[in-house]
PDB file of C-alpha atoms in Angstrom:
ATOM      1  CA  UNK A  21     -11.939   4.308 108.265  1.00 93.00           C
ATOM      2  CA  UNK A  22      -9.323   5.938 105.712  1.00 94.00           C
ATOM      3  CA  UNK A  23     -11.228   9.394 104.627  1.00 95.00           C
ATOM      4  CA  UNK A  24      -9.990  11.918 102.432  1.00 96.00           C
ATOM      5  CA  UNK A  25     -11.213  15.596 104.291  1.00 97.00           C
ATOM      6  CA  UNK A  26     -10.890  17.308 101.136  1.00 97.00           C
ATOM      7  CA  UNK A  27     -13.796  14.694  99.641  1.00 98.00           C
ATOM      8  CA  UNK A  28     -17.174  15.984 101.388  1.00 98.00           C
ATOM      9  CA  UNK A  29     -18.831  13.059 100.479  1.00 98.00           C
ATOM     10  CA  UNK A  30     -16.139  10.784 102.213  1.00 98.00           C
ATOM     11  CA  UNK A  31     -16.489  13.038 105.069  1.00 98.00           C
ATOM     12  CA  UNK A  32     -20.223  12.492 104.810  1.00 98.00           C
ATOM     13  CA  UNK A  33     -20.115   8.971 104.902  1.00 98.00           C
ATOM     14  CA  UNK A  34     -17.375   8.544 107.530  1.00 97.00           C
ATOM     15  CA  UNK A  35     -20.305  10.959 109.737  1.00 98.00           C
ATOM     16  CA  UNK A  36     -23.260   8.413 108.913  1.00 97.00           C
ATOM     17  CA  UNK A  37     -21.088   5.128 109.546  1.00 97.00           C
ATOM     18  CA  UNK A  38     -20.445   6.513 112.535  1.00 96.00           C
ATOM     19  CA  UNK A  39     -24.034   7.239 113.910  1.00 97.00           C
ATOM     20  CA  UNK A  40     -24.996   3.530 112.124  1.00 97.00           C
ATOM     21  CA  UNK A  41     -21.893   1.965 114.164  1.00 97.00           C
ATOM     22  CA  UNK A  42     -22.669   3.582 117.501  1.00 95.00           C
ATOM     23  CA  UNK A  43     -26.768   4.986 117.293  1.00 95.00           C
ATOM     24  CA  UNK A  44     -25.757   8.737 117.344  1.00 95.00           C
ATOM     25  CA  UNK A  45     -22.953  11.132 117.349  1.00 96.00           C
ATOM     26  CA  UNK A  46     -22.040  13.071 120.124  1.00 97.00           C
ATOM     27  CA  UNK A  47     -18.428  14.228 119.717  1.00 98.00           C
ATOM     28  CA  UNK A  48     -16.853  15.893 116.234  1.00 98.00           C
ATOM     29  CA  UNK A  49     -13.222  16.236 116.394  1.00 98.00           C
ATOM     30  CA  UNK A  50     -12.066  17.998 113.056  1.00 98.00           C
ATOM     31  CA  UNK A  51      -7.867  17.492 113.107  1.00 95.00           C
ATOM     32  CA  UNK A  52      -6.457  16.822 109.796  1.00 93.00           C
ATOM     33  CA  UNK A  53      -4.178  19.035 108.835  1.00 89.00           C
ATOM     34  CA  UNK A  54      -0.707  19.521 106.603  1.00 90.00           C
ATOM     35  CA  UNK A  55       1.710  22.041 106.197  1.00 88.00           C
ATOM     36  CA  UNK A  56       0.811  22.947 103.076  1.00 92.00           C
ATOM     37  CA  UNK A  57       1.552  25.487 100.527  1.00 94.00           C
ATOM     38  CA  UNK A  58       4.740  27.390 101.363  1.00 92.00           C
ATOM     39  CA  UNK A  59       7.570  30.174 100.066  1.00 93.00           C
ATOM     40  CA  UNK A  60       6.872  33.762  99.234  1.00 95.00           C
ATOM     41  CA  UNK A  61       4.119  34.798  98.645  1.00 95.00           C
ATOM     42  CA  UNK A  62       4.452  36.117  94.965  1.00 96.00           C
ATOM     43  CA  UNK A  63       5.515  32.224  94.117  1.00 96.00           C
ATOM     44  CA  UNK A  64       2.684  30.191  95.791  1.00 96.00           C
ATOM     45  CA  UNK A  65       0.408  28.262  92.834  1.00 97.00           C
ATOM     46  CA  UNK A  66      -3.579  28.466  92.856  1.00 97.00           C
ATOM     47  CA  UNK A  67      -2.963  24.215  93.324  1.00 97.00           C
ATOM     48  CA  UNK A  68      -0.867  24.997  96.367  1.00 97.00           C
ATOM     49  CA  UNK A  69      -3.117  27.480  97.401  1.00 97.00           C
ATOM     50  CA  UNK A  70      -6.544  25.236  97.025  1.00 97.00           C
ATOM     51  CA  UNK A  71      -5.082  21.937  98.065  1.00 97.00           C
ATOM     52  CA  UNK A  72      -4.096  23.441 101.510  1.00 97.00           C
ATOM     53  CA  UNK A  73      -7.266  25.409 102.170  1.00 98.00           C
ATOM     54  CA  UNK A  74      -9.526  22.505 100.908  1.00 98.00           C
ATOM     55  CA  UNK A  75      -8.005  19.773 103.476  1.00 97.00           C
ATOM     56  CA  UNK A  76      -7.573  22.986 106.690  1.00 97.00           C
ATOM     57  CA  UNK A  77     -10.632  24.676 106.023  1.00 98.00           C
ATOM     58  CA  UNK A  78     -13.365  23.255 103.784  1.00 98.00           C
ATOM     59  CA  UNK A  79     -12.437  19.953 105.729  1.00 98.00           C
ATOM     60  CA  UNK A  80     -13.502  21.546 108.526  1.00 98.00           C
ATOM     61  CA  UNK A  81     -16.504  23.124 106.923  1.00 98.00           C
ATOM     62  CA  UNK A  82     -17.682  19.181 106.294  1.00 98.00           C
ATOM     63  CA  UNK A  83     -17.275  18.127 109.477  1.00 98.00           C
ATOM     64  CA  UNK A  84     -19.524  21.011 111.095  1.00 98.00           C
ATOM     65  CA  UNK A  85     -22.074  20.518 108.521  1.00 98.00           C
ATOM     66  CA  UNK A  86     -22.318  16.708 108.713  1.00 98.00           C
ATOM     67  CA  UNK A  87     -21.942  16.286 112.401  1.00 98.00           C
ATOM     68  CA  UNK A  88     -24.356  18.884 113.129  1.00 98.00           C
ATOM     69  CA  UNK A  89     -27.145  17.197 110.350  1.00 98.00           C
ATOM     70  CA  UNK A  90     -26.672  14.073 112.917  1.00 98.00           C
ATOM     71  CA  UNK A  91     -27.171  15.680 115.916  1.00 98.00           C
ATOM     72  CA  UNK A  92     -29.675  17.781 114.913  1.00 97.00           C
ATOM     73  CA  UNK A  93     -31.643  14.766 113.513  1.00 96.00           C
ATOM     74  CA  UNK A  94     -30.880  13.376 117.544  1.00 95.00           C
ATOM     75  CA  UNK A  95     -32.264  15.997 119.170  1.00 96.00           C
ATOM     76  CA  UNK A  96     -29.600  15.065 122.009  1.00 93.00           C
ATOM     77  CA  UNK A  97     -26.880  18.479 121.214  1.00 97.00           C
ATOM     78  CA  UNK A  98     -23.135  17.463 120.739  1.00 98.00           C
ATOM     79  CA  UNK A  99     -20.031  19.010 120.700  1.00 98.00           C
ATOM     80  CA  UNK A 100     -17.749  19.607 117.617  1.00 98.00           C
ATOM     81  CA  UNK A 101     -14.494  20.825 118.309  1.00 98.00           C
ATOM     82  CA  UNK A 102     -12.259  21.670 115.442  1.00 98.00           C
ATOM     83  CA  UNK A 103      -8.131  22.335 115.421  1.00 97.00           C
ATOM     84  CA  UNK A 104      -6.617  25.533 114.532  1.00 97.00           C
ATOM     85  CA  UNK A 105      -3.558  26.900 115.474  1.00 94.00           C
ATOM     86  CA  UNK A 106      -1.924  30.054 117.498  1.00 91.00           C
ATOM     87  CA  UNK A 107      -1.540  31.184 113.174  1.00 91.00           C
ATOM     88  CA  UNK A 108      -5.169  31.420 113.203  1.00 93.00           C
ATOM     89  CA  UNK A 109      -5.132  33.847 115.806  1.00 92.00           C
ATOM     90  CA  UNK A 110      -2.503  35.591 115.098  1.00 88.00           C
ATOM     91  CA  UNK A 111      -0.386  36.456 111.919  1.00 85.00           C
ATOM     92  CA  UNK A 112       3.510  35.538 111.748  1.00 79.00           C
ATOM     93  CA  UNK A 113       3.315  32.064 113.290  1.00 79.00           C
ATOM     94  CA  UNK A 114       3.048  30.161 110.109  1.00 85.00           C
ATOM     95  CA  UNK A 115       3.254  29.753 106.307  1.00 91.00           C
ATOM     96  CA  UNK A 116       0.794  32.495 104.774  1.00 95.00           C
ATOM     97  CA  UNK A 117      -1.842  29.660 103.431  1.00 96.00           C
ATOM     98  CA  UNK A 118      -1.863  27.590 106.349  1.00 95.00           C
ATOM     99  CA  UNK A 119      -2.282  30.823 108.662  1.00 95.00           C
ATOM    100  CA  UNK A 120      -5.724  32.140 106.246  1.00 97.00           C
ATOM    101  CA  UNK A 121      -6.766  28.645 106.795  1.00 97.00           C
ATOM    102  CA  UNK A 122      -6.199  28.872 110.391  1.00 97.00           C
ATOM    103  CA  UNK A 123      -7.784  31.763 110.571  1.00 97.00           C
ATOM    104  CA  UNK A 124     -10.943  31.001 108.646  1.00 98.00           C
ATOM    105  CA  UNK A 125     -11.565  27.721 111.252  1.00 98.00           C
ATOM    106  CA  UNK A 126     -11.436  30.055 114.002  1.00 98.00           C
ATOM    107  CA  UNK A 127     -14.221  32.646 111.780  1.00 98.00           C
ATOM    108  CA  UNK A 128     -16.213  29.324 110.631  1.00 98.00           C
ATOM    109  CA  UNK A 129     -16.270  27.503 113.856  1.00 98.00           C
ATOM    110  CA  UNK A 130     -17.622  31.069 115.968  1.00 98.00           C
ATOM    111  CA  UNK A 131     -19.957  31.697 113.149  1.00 98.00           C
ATOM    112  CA  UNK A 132     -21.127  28.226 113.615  1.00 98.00           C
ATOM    113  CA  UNK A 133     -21.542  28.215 117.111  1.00 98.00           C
ATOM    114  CA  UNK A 134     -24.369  30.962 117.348  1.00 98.00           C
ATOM    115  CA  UNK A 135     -26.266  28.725 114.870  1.00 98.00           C
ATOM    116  CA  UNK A 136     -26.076  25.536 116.591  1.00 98.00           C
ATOM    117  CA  UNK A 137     -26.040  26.376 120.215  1.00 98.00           C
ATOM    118  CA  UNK A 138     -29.904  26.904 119.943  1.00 98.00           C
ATOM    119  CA  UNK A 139     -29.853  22.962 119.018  1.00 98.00           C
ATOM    120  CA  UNK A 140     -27.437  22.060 122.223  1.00 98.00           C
ATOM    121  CA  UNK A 141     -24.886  21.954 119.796  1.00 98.00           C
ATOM    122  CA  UNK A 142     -21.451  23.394 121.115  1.00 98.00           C
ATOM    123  CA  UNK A 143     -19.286  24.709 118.177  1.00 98.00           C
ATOM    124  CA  UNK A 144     -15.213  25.452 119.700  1.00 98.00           C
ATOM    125  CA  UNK A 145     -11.595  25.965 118.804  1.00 98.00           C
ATOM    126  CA  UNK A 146      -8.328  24.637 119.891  1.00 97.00           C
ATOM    127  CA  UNK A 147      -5.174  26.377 118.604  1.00 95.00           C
ATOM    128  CA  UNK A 148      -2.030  24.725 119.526  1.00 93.00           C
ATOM    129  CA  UNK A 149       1.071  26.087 119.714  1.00 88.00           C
ATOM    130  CA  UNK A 150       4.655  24.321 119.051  1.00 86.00           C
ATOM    131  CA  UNK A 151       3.252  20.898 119.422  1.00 88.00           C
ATOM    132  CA  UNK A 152       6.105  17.697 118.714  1.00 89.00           C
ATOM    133  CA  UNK A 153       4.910  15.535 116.513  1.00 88.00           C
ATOM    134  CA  UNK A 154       6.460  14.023 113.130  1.00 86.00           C
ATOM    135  CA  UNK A 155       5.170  16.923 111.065  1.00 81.00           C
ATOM    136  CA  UNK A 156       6.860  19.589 113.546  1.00 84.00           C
ATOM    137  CA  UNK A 157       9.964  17.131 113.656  1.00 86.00           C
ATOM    138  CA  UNK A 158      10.408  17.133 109.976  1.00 85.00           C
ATOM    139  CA  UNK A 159       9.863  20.906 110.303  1.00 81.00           C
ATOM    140  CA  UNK A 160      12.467  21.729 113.085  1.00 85.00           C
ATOM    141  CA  UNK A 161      15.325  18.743 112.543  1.00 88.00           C
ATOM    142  CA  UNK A 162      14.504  17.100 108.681  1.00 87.00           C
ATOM    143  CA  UNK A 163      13.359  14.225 110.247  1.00 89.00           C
ATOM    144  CA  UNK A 164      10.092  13.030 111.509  1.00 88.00           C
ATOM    145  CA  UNK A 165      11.088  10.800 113.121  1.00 90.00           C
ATOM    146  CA  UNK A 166      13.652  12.761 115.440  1.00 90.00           C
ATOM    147  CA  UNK A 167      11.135  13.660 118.324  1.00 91.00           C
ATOM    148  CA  UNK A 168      13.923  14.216 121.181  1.00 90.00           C
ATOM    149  CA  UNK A 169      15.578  16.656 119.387  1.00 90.00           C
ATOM    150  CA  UNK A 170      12.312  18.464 117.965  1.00 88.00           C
ATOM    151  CA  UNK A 171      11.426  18.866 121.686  1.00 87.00           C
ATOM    152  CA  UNK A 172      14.707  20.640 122.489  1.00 87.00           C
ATOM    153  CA  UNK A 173      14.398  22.898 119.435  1.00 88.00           C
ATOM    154  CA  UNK A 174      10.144  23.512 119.790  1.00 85.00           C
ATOM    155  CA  UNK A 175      10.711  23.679 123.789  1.00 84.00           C
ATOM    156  CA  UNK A 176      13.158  26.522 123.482  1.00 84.00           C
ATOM    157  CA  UNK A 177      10.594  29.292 121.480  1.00 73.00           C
ATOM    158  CA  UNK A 178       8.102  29.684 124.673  1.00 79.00           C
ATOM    159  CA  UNK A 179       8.374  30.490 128.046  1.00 83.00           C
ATOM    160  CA  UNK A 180       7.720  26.986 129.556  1.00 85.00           C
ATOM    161  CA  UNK A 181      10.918  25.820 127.823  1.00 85.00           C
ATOM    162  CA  UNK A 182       9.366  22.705 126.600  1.00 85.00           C
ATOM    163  CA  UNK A 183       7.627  21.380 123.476  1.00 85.00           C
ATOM    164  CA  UNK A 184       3.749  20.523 123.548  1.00 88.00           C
ATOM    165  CA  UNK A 185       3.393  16.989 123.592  1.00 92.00           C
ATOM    166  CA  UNK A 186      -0.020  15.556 121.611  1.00 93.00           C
ATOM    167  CA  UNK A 187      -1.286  14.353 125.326  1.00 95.00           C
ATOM    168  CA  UNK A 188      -1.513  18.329 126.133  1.00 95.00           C
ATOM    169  CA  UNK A 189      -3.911  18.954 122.864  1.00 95.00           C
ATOM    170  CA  UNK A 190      -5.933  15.862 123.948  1.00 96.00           C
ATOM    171  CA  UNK A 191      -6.557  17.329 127.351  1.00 97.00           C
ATOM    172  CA  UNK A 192      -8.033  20.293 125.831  1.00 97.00           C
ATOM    173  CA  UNK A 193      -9.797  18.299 123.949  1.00 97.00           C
ATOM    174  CA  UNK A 194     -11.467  16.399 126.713  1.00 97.00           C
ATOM    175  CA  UNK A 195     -12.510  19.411 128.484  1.00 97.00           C
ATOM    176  CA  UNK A 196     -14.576  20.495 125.139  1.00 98.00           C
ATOM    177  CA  UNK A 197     -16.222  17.875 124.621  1.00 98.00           C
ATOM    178  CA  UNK A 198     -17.503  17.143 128.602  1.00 97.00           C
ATOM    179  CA  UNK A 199     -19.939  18.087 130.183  1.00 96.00           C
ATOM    180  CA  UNK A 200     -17.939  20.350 131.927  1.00 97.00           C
ATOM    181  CA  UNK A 201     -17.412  22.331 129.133  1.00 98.00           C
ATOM    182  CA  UNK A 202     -21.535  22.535 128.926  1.00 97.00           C
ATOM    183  CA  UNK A 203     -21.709  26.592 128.918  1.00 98.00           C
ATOM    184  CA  UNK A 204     -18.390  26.937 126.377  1.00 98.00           C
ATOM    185  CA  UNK A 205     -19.440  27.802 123.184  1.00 98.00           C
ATOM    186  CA  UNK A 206     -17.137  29.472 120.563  1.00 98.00           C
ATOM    187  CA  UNK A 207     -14.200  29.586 122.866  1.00 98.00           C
ATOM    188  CA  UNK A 208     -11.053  29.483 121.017  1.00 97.00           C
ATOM    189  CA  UNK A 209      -8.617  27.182 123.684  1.00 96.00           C
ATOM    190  CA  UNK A 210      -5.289  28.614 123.097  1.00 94.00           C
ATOM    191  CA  UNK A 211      -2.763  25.482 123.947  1.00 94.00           C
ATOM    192  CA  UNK A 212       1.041  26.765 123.819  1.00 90.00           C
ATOM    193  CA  UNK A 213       2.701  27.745 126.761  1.00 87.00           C
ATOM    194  CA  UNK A 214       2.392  31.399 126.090  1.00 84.00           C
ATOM    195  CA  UNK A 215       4.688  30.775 123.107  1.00 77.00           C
ATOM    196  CA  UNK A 216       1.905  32.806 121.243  1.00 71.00           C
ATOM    197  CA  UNK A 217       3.000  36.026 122.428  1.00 61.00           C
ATOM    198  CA  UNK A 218       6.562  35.664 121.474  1.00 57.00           C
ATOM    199  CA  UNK A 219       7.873  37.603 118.288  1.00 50.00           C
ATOM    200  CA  UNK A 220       7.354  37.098 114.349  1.00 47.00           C
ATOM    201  CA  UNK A 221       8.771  33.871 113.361  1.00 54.00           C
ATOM    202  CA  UNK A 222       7.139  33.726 109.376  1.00 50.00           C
ATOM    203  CA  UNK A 223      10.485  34.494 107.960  1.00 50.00           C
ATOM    204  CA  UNK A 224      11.221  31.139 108.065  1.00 56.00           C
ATOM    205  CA  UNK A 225       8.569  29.593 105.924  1.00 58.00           C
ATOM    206  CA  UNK A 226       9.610  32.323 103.518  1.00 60.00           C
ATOM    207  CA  UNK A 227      13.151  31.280 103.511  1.00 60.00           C
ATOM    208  CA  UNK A 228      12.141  27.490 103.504  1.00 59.00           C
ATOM    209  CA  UNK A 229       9.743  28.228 100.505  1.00 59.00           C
ATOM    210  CA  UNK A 230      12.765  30.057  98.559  1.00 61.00           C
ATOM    211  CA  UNK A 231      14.990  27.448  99.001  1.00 63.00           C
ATOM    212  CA  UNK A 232      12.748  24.745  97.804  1.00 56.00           C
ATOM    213  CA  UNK A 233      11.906  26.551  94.863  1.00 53.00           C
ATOM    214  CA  UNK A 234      15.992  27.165  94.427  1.00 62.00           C
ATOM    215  CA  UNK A 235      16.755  23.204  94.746  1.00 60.00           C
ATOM    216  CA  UNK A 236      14.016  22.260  92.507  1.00 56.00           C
ATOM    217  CA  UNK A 237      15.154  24.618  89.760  1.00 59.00           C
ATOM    218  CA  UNK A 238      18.502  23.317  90.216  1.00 64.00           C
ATOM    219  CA  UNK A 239      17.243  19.769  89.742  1.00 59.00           C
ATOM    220  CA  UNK A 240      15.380  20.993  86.535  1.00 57.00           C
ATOM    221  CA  UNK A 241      12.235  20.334  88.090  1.00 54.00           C
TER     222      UNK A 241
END
């Protein structure tokens, strides 16, 4: 079902078609995301700033709230696991919009979790690192589609010397939302081969930002 996370009521509907479709809900895996707003700081618009928070964060703020409605109304628990990033636990590691965001799943989803847990309700956090997929290939090489290459380039910046692959996020995923995971409540999952604890990297959505804003006022745009 095409949903638009920015649109609550999409998100709310997507929730109860679900629990029509299958009789409950039982697993709430908030992962849309986008780059988003990028550049120096003193040149980032309030549309920039509120389309990238509204599809990171208030997306995830829907999800919580409409997942946990269902399972509340079940009575059965659930668990609602919702992506981050390493930039939402630590500054440097992305654009300065996308890391707030980042950072306010992490605050939202722990905040969450003291609420719900009384209701069996499990509220945690994964935060990938480097991770290849077409966004982080259009990042690292221009082209999404250019995955080899993106691996080489992503692989290279932690200590494993290889690029996360989306199989690696879904693992983490599983374990959340098991029953092995039953006493793991607003745990934040870092997934990134240690890559998290190597050096400021943010200059470069700075410099990306100031060049886009260069080409476009060369185009006259």
């Amino acid at each position: 079902m095409a949903v638009d996370v920015a649109d609550e009521d999409q998100v709310e509907a997507v929730v109860a078609r679900a629990v029509d479709h299958f009789g409950g809900i039982d697993i709430m895996f908030n992962n849309a995301g986008i780059l988003g707003a990028i550049g120096p700081i003193t040149e980032i618009s309030a549309e920039g700033w509120h389309r990238t928070i509204d599809v990171m964060l208030s997306s995830v703020f829907y999800g919580i709230k409409h997942a946990a409605r269902a399972m509340k109304a079940a009575g059965t628990g659930g668990a609602i696991i919702n992506t981050a990033s390493t930039a939402g636990v630590r500054a440097g590691l992305g654009p300065h919009v996308y890391t707030a965001a980042k950072h306010g799943v992490v605050g939202l989803s722990q905040s969450a979790a003291t609420e719900l847990g009384q209701y069996g309700i499990r509220v945690n956090v994964i935060a990938p690192g480097g991770t290849v997929t077409g966004l982080t290939a259009r990042l690292t090489t221009g082209d999404h589609e250019n995955l080899d290459k993106a691996t080489s380039i992503i692989g290279a910046d932690n200590p494993l010397r290889r690029g996360g692959q989306p199989e690696d996020i879904a693992n983490a995923l599983l374990y959340l939302a098991s029953d092995e995971a039953s006493f793991t409540n607003g745990a934040v999952l870092v997934v990134d081969a240690a890559g998290e604890a190597v050096g400021d990297r943010s200059h470069r959505f700075v410099e990306m930002g100031a060049q886009v804003v260069q080409e476009a006022d060369r185009s006259g745009i």
